[in-house]
Coordinates of C-alpha atoms in Angstrom, one line a residue:
M119 CA -0.1 0.2 -0.3
F120 CA 2.8 2.4 0.9
L121 CA 5.7 1.3 -1.1
E122 CA 6.5 1.7 -4.4
K123 CA 8.8 -0.6 -6.8
E124 CA 11.8 0.3 -8.7
S125 CA 11.8 -0.8 -11.9
V126 CA 14.6 -1.9 -14.0
V127 CA 15.4 -2.2 -18.0
R128 CA 15.5 -5.4 -19.3
D129 CA 15.5 -6.2 -23.0
G130 CA 13.8 -2.8 -23.3
L131 CA 10.9 -3.0 -21.0
L132 CA 10.5 -2.1 -17.4
H133 CA 9.9 -4.7 -15.0
D134 CA 9.4 -4.3 -11.3
N135 CA 11.6 -6.0 -8.5
E136 CA 11.8 -6.0 -4.8
T137 CA 14.0 -2.9 -4.1
S138 CA 11.8 0.0 -2.7
L139 CA 13.6 3.0 -3.9
P140 CA 15.8 4.4 -6.3
Q141 CA 19.5 3.3 -6.3
V142 CA 20.8 6.9 -7.7
Y143 CA 19.0 8.5 -4.4
T144 CA 19.8 5.9 -1.8
A145 CA 23.6 5.1 -3.1
G146 CA 25.6 6.1 -0.1
V147 CA 23.2 7.7 2.3
D148 CA 24.0 6.2 5.8
D149 CA 20.7 4.4 7.4
L150 CA 19.5 6.3 10.5
P151 CA 18.8 4.4 13.8
T152 CA 15.0 4.4 14.4
R153 CA 12.7 2.1 16.5
V154 CA 9.2 0.4 16.5
L155 CA 6.7 1.8 18.2
T156 CA 5.4 -0.7 21.2
G157 CA 3.8 0.0 24.7
C158 CA 2.4 3.8 25.2
E159 CA 4.4 6.8 24.6
R160 CA 3.4 10.4 25.5
A161 CA 4.2 13.5 23.4
D162 CA 2.9 17.0 23.2
V163 CA 2.9 16.5 19.3
A164 CA 2.3 13.1 17.2
V165 CA 3.4 13.3 13.6
V166 CA 2.0 10.8 11.2
G167 CA 4.8 10.3 8.4
A168 CA 8.2 10.6 7.9
G169 CA 8.5 12.5 4.7
L170 CA 9.7 16.3 4.2
T171 CA 6.1 17.8 5.6
G172 CA 6.2 15.6 8.4
L173 CA 9.9 15.8 9.5
S174 CA 10.0 19.4 8.8
A175 CA 6.8 19.9 11.1
A176 CA 8.5 17.7 13.6
L177 CA 11.9 19.8 13.9
H178 CA 10.3 22.7 14.2
A179 CA 7.7 22.0 16.7
A180 CA 10.9 20.5 18.9
R181 CA 12.4 23.6 18.5
L182 CA 9.7 25.3 19.9
G183 CA 10.0 23.6 22.8
M184 CA 7.5 20.6 22.4
K185 CA 8.1 16.9 22.8
V186 CA 7.6 15.0 19.6
A187 CA 7.0 11.8 18.4
V188 CA 7.1 10.6 14.5
V189 CA 5.5 7.6 13.5
E190 CA 5.9 5.8 10.0
A191 CA 4.2 2.8 8.3
N192 CA 7.6 1.7 6.7
G193 CA 11.4 4.0 6.6
I194 CA 12.5 7.6 6.3
G195 CA 11.8 9.3 2.7
T196 CA 10.4 6.2 1.4
G197 CA 7.3 8.0 0.2
A198 CA 7.1 10.7 -2.5
S199 CA 9.7 12.8 -0.6
G200 CA 12.6 10.3 -1.5
R201 CA 11.6 9.5 -5.0
S202 CA 11.5 13.0 -6.2
F203 CA 12.4 14.4 -9.6
G204 CA 14.8 16.7 -7.3
Q205 CA 14.3 20.0 -8.3
V206 CA 13.2 23.1 -5.5
V207 CA 11.1 25.1 -7.5
P208 CA 9.9 28.8 -6.2
Y209 CA 6.5 28.6 -7.5
L210 CA 3.2 27.5 -7.0
K211 CA 1.5 25.1 -10.0
H212 CA -0.3 28.5 -11.1
E213 CA 1.2 31.6 -12.1
P214 CA 1.3 34.4 -8.8
G215 CA -2.0 36.5 -10.5
H216 CA -4.0 33.3 -10.6
A217 CA -3.7 33.0 -6.4
L218 CA -3.9 36.8 -5.6
K219 CA -7.0 36.6 -7.6
L220 CA -8.4 33.1 -6.1
F221 CA -7.4 33.9 -2.3
G222 CA -7.5 37.4 -2.5
E223 CA -4.6 40.0 -1.8
T224 CA -3.5 39.2 1.6
L225 CA -3.7 35.3 1.6
G226 CA -3.0 35.6 -1.7
E227 CA 0.3 37.3 -1.3
R228 CA 1.2 35.6 1.7
L229 CA 1.1 31.9 -0.2
V230 CA 3.1 33.4 -3.4
T231 CA 5.6 35.0 -1.1
A232 CA 6.0 31.8 1.2
A233 CA 6.5 29.7 -2.5
A234 CA 8.7 31.7 -3.5
S235 CA 10.8 31.7 -0.2
G236 CA 10.4 27.7 -0.5
P237 CA 14.5 27.4 -2.3
D238 CA 15.9 29.9 0.3
F239 CA 14.0 28.2 3.2
V240 CA 15.5 24.8 1.9
F241 CA 18.8 25.1 1.3
E242 CA 19.2 27.3 4.5
L243 CA 17.8 23.9 6.2
V244 CA 20.9 21.7 4.3
K245 CA 23.1 24.6 5.6
T246 CA 22.3 24.8 9.3
Y247 CA 22.0 21.0 9.5
Q248 CA 24.8 19.9 7.4
I249 CA 22.9 17.7 5.2
A250 CA 24.9 15.9 2.4
C251 CA 22.4 15.8 -0.2
E252 CA 24.1 17.4 -3.9
A253 CA 22.6 20.4 -3.1
V254 CA 23.1 23.2 -6.1
Q255 CA 21.3 26.3 -5.6
G256 CA 22.6 27.4 -9.2
G257 CA 19.1 28.4 -10.8
L258 CA 16.5 26.5 -13.1
I259 CA 15.6 26.7 -16.4
F260 CA 12.1 26.9 -17.8
A261 CA 12.1 27.1 -21.4
A262 CA 9.5 28.1 -24.0
H263 CA 8.0 24.9 -26.4
S264 CA 6.6 27.0 -28.0
S265 CA 6.0 30.9 -28.7
E266 CA 3.0 31.2 -26.8
G267 CA 4.8 29.5 -23.9
L268 CA 8.0 32.4 -24.2
E269 CA 5.1 35.0 -23.8
R270 CA 4.0 33.3 -20.7
L271 CA 7.4 33.3 -19.4
K272 CA 7.8 36.6 -20.6
Q273 CA 5.5 37.7 -18.0
R274 CA 6.4 35.9 -15.3
A275 CA 9.8 37.2 -15.3
A276 CA 7.8 40.7 -15.6
F277 CA 5.8 39.8 -12.3
W278 CA 8.9 39.3 -10.0
R279 CA 11.4 41.7 -11.6
K280 CA 8.8 44.3 -10.4
R281 CA 9.3 43.3 -7.0
G282 CA 12.9 43.4 -7.4
L283 CA 14.5 39.8 -8.2
T284 CA 16.7 38.9 -10.9
V285 CA 15.1 36.6 -13.3
D286 CA 16.4 36.2 -16.6
I287 CA 14.7 35.6 -20.1
L288 CA 17.3 33.9 -22.6
D289 CA 17.1 34.2 -26.4
R290 CA 17.2 31.1 -28.6
D291 CA 21.2 30.9 -28.4
E292 CA 21.8 31.9 -24.7
T293 CA 19.1 29.0 -23.9
S294 CA 21.0 26.3 -25.9
Q295 CA 24.2 27.4 -24.4
A296 CA 22.4 26.9 -20.9
I297 CA 20.9 23.9 -21.8
G298 CA 24.0 22.3 -23.8
G299 CA 21.3 21.8 -26.2
G300 CA 17.8 21.8 -27.8
D301 CA 16.1 24.0 -30.1
Y302 CA 14.0 26.2 -27.5
P303 CA 12.9 29.8 -28.9
G304 CA 13.9 31.1 -25.5
A305 CA 13.7 30.3 -21.8
L306 CA 13.3 32.0 -18.4
L307 CA 16.6 31.3 -15.7
D308 CA 15.5 31.6 -12.0
H309 CA 18.4 32.1 -10.2
R310 CA 16.8 31.1 -6.7
G311 CA 15.7 27.7 -7.3
G312 CA 17.9 24.8 -7.7
T313 CA 18.7 20.9 -7.1
L314 CA 19.4 18.0 -4.7
N315 CA 19.0 14.3 -3.9
S316 CA 15.3 13.9 -2.1
F317 CA 16.3 10.9 -0.3
A318 CA 18.9 12.1 1.1
F319 CA 17.7 16.0 2.6
T320 CA 14.7 13.3 3.6
V321 CA 17.4 11.5 5.7
G322 CA 19.2 14.3 6.7
L323 CA 15.9 16.4 8.0
A324 CA 15.3 13.1 10.0
R325 CA 18.7 13.5 11.6
A326 CA 18.2 17.0 12.5
A327 CA 15.1 15.9 13.8
A328 CA 16.4 12.9 16.3
A329 CA 19.5 15.7 17.3
N330 CA 16.7 17.8 18.3
G331 CA 14.9 15.6 20.4
V332 CA 12.1 14.1 18.3
G333 CA 11.4 10.2 18.4
L334 CA 11.4 8.5 15.4
F335 CA 9.3 5.1 15.2
C336 CA 9.5 3.5 12.0
R337 CA 7.8 0.3 10.6
S338 CA 5.2 1.7 12.8
P339 CA 1.7 2.1 10.6
A340 CA -1.0 4.4 12.3
E341 CA -4.3 2.4 12.6
A342 CA -6.4 4.7 14.0
I343 CA -7.0 8.1 15.9
R344 CA -9.5 8.4 18.8
R345 CA -10.2 10.8 21.9
H346 CA -8.0 10.1 24.6
D347 CA -9.5 12.5 27.1
A348 CA -10.8 16.1 26.9
S349 CA -7.5 17.7 25.6
S350 CA -5.8 15.1 24.2
W351 CA -5.4 12.3 21.1
E352 CA -4.9 8.6 21.2
L353 CA -2.9 7.1 18.3
K354 CA -2.6 3.6 17.7
T355 CA -0.7 1.4 15.7
G356 CA -0.2 -2.0 15.0
S357 CA 1.8 -2.7 18.3
G358 CA 1.9 0.4 20.1
T359 CA 0.2 3.5 21.0
L360 CA 1.0 7.0 21.5
I361 CA -1.2 10.1 23.1
A362 CA -0.1 13.5 22.0
D363 CA -2.3 17.0 22.6
K364 CA -1.6 17.3 18.9
I365 CA -1.8 15.4 16.2
L366 CA -0.3 16.3 12.7
V367 CA -1.0 13.7 9.5
C368 CA 1.3 14.3 7.1
T369 CA 1.1 11.4 4.9
N370 CA 0.2 13.6 1.7
A371 CA -0.6 11.3 -0.8
Y372 CA 0.3 8.1 1.0
R373 CA -2.7 7.6 3.4
N374 CA -5.9 10.0 3.3
D375 CA -8.4 7.7 5.6
L376 CA -6.9 8.9 9.4
A377 CA -8.4 12.3 9.7
P378 CA -12.0 12.3 9.0
G379 CA -13.1 14.0 5.8
V380 CA -9.8 14.8 4.2
G381 CA -10.1 12.0 1.6
A382 CA -11.8 14.1 -1.3
H383 CA -9.6 17.0 -0.4
V384 CA -6.4 15.4 -2.6
L385 CA -6.1 12.8 -5.2
P386 CA -2.8 10.3 -5.5
I387 CA -1.4 10.1 -8.8
R388 CA 1.5 8.4 -9.7
V389 CA 4.5 10.2 -11.4
H390 CA 7.5 8.5 -13.0
Q391 CA 11.1 9.1 -13.3
V392 CA 13.8 7.3 -15.4
A393 CA 17.9 7.6 -15.0
S394 CA 20.6 6.4 -17.1
E395 CA 23.8 5.1 -16.4
P396 CA 26.6 7.5 -15.6
L397 CA 27.9 9.8 -19.3
R398 CA 31.0 9.9 -19.7
A399 CA 33.0 13.1 -17.5
E400 CA 33.5 14.9 -21.0
I401 CA 30.0 14.4 -22.1
A402 CA 28.4 15.2 -19.1
S403 CA 30.3 18.5 -18.4
T404 CA 28.7 19.5 -21.1
I405 CA 24.9 19.0 -20.2
L406 CA 23.1 21.4 -17.8
P407 CA 26.6 23.1 -16.4
G408 CA 25.9 24.6 -13.2
G409 CA 23.5 21.7 -11.9
R410 CA 20.5 23.2 -13.0
A411 CA 17.5 21.4 -14.1
L412 CA 15.2 21.8 -17.0
T413 CA 11.4 21.9 -17.8
D414 CA 9.4 23.6 -20.2
T415 CA 6.1 24.8 -20.9
R416 CA 4.8 21.9 -22.0
R417 CA 1.5 20.6 -19.9
L418 CA 3.2 17.2 -19.4
P419 CA 6.2 16.1 -17.9
S420 CA 9.3 17.3 -19.3
G421 CA 12.3 17.7 -16.4
V422 CA 15.7 16.7 -17.2
R423 CA 18.5 17.0 -14.8
L424 CA 22.2 15.4 -14.4
T425 CA 23.3 14.2 -10.8
R426 CA 26.6 14.7 -9.4
D427 CA 27.8 11.4 -10.7
G428 CA 26.8 11.9 -14.0
R429 CA 23.5 10.3 -14.9
L430 CA 20.1 11.8 -16.7
V431 CA 17.2 11.8 -14.6
V432 CA 13.8 12.3 -16.5
T433 CA 10.5 12.7 -15.6
I434 CA 8.7 10.1 -18.1
E435 CA 5.0 9.3 -18.9
G436 CA 3.2 6.5 -17.4
P437 CA 0.0 5.2 -15.5
L438 CA -1.6 7.6 -13.6
F439 CA -3.3 5.5 -11.1
S440 CA -2.2 1.9 -12.2
S441 CA 0.8 -0.6 -11.6
G442 CA 3.4 -0.6 -14.5
G443 CA 6.5 1.3 -15.3
G444 CA 6.7 4.6 -17.3
N445 CA 7.5 4.7 -21.1
I446 CA 11.2 4.6 -21.2
G447 CA 10.8 5.6 -25.2
H448 CA 9.5 9.2 -24.2
A449 CA 13.0 9.6 -22.0
S450 CA 15.0 8.3 -25.3
A451 CA 13.0 10.4 -27.6
R452 CA 13.2 13.6 -25.1
I453 CA 17.4 13.3 -24.9
A454 CA 17.7 12.6 -28.3
G455 CA 15.8 16.0 -29.2
L456 CA 17.5 17.6 -26.7
F457 CA 21.1 16.1 -26.9
P458 CA 21.8 14.5 -30.0
H459 CA 25.3 14.1 -29.7
L460 CA 25.0 12.0 -26.9
G461 CA 24.0 8.8 -29.5
R462 CA 21.9 5.9 -27.5
V463 CA 22.1 6.7 -23.9
T464 CA 21.3 3.5 -21.7
W465 CA 18.4 3.8 -19.0
Q466 CA 19.6 2.0 -15.9
S467 CA 16.3 2.2 -13.3
S468 CA 13.0 3.7 -13.5
W469 CA 10.6 4.3 -10.3
S470 CA 7.7 6.3 -9.3
G471 CA 5.8 7.8 -6.1
W472 CA 2.7 9.2 -5.8
I473 CA 2.1 13.0 -5.5
D474 CA -1.1 14.5 -3.3
M475 CA -3.2 16.4 -6.5
A476 CA -5.5 19.3 -5.1
P477 CA -8.4 20.1 -7.5
D478 CA -7.2 23.6 -7.7
Q479 CA -3.1 22.6 -7.4
Y480 CA -3.1 24.7 -4.1
P481 CA -1.6 23.3 -0.9
R482 CA -3.8 24.0 2.2
I483 CA -3.7 22.9 6.0
I484 CA -7.2 21.1 6.9
E485 CA -7.9 21.5 10.6
A486 CA -9.9 17.9 10.7
A487 CA -10.9 18.3 14.5
P488 CA -9.7 20.5 17.5
G489 CA -5.9 19.1 17.8
I490 CA -6.1 17.0 14.3
M491 CA -4.4 18.9 11.1
V492 CA -3.6 17.9 7.9
G493 CA -1.3 19.5 5.5
L494 CA -1.9 18.5 1.8
G495 CA -2.1 19.5 -2.0
L496 CA 1.4 19.9 -2.5
S497 CA 1.0 18.9 -6.1
G498 CA 4.0 18.0 -7.3
R499 CA 5.7 21.4 -5.5
G500 CA 6.5 19.0 -2.3
L501 CA 10.5 19.8 -2.4
A502 CA 9.7 23.3 -1.2
L503 CA 6.4 23.5 0.3
G504 CA 6.7 20.3 1.7
P505 CA 8.9 21.5 4.3
L506 CA 7.5 25.6 4.5
I507 CA 4.1 24.0 5.6
G508 CA 5.6 21.5 8.0
R509 CA 7.1 24.5 9.6
D510 CA 3.5 26.2 9.7
L511 CA 2.0 23.1 11.2
A512 CA 4.6 23.1 13.5
R513 CA 3.3 27.0 14.2
L514 CA -0.4 26.0 14.7
C515 CA 1.0 23.4 17.5
A516 CA 2.5 26.7 19.4
G517 CA -0.7 28.7 19.6
A518 CA -0.2 30.6 15.9
H519 CA -3.0 32.5 14.5
Y520 CA -4.3 31.7 11.2
R521 CA -2.9 35.2 10.2
E522 CA 0.5 34.3 11.1
L523 CA 0.3 31.5 8.5
A524 CA 1.4 31.4 4.9
F525 CA -0.9 28.4 4.1
P526 CA -4.7 28.8 4.3
V527 CA -6.6 26.8 7.0
V528 CA -10.0 25.4 6.0
G529 CA -12.2 22.6 7.9
P530 CA -12.7 19.4 6.4
Q531 CA -16.0 20.6 4.6
D532 CA -14.2 23.6 3.2
G533 CA -12.0 24.3 0.0
P534 CA -12.1 22.5 -3.0
R535 CA -13.3 18.4 -2.8
W536 CA -12.5 16.1 -5.9
P537 CA -16.1 14.8 -6.9
M538 CA -17.1 11.1 -7.6
G539 CA -14.9 9.7 -10.9
A540 CA -12.4 12.1 -10.3
K541 CA -9.5 9.4 -11.7
A542 CA -11.8 9.7 -14.9
I543 CA -11.7 13.2 -15.2
A544 CA -7.8 13.4 -14.7
G545 CA -7.2 10.5 -17.0
A546 CA -9.2 12.4 -19.6
A547 CA -7.8 15.5 -18.4
A548 CA -4.4 14.1 -19.2
L549 CA -5.0 12.8 -22.4
Q550 CA -6.0 16.2 -23.3
R551 CA -2.8 18.2 -22.2
R552 CA -1.0 15.8 -24.2
W553 CA -3.3 16.4 -27.3
M554 CA -2.7 20.0 -26.7
D555 CA 1.1 19.8 -26.6
R556 CA 1.3 17.4 -29.9
V557 CA -1.3 20.5 -31.6
D558 CA 0.9 22.8 -29.9
L559 CA 4.2 21.6 -31.6
W560 CA 2.3 20.9 -34.8
N561 CA 1.4 24.6 -35.2
E562 CA 5.1 25.6 -34.1
R563 CA 6.2 23.9 -37.2
R564 CA 3.4 24.9 -39.7
W565 CA 3.1 28.6 -38.8
G566 CA 6.3 29.8 -37.1
R567 CA 4.1 29.9 -33.8
I568 CA 0.8 29.2 -32.1
P569 CA -2.0 31.1 -34.0
S570 CA -4.2 32.7 -31.9
A571 CA -8.1 31.9 -31.4
S572 CA -9.0 34.4 -33.6
Q573 CA -6.6 33.7 -36.4
R574 CA -7.4 30.0 -36.0
E575 CA -11.0 30.5 -37.1
I576 CA -9.8 33.2 -40.3
H577 CA -7.8 29.9 -40.8
R578 CA -10.8 27.2 -40.8
H579 CA -13.4 29.6 -42.5
A580 CA -10.7 30.0 -45.5
A581 CA -10.1 25.9 -45.5
N582 CA -14.0 26.0 -45.7

C-alpha cells in the first residue's frame, strides 16, 4: 500500500523488482537508527509520516520546545519525498496572479511569497544542519516549447522583476548554451531555484529532528485516531499507542483515511522518473552546466537534470493510477531531441511515487478536528512546499493564529474537493494535455508560432 517498487530495464522493457527506492538516490546515504513503537508513549505533538512535511513539522515543533514523536509505516523518506525529481521550485503550480485572484490580496500574497521563499528555506536547512544531499542552488531553466509559452514566461519574469528579483529571459542561443543543447525559442532562468537528492535531504532532515529530541518510530503504521480525554488524542499503531495533545497527519498522497473528511481533498497521482547510467565525464560536463534542472512549458512531464555522478534523470509519462512502469521511449525521445550528440543513452532504472494533487493545485492545512491538522495538496511542488507547510503546522501547534501562517487553514468541509469519478476526469485531462502539447508543436512547425483563437478561426473558414 505504501511502498512503490523500483523498476529496471530488461530487453527494452521496464520490470518491477523488490527494491523500494531508487538506488541513484539511496547510494551512499547512511541508515538512520529508528525503532518500532511499542507500549504507550506520551508526546505534546504526534506526527504521522516521516517525509519532508512531517519531519519539518517535527523539527520545528521541537525547536519551539515541544516533545514530538513521529510514526512512519515504512522507513524514512520511502514515500514521495525520497522519489522526487529533485528540483526545488520557487513557484506554485499556477502563475502568481491566479493565486492573488483566487485567495485575495492578503492570503494570496502570503502564499505566493512563501512559495517564492521555498528554495532559500530549503537550502538554509541544508546549510544549518549540514545535510549532505548534493544540493546546488544554481538556478532553474524553464524553457518555452512554443512562442506562446515564451510569452507566458516573459509575463512571469515581469511579475518578479517588479518585486526587485533577478529573473532572466534568455534568447534562443542563450537557452541552447544554458542547456547544452535543444532548440527552444527562449527560456526563463530563475536564480532562486536549485536541485538536490531528495532522499538524502529527507534522511538529513530526520537526523536533524532526532538531534533535537524527536522520537522516530518506523515500521509503525498508524491504524486509528480516537479521543483519549478532553484535551488529548490517542494514536494507535500496530504494536503501540501514542498519546498527544496535537496530531499532525503528514502522509500526503500515501494515506488519507486517518483524519475524518479529508480524503476528497486530494487525488493520489503517480509520477514516473528514469535514470541513465553515468555519462562519460567529458560529455556530462557539457549538459546543464552549473547543476541546473530543465523543464519546459509543455503541459505534461518535461523535467531533465544531471546528478552529481553524471546520470540523466528524466520525468516520463506513465500510468497515473495503476501499476506498471513509465514510458522509457518518452525519455529516449526527449534526450535525443535535446542532445543528439549523445547517441543512444542506456537507461539503468526507473521508479515512481505518488503526489497529492489538489483539485485547484493549491496546498492547504485542514483542521480535521480540534487538535488534528493535516497538511496536503502540494501538487508536485513538495520539495519546497513540504518543509514550508510543515513549519506552519508546527507554528499552529505552538498557538499561532491563522493570519500568521503562509498557507490557508480550512475545515474538512471547506475548500475544493474532488468529485466522484475523479480518476476518470484526471485521466481524460491528461490525454487532453498530451493532445494539446502535440497540437502546439504542430502549429509551431506550420505557422512558426501558435496562432491565436481568432487566427485559427480565420484559417478554418478559409479552408472551408
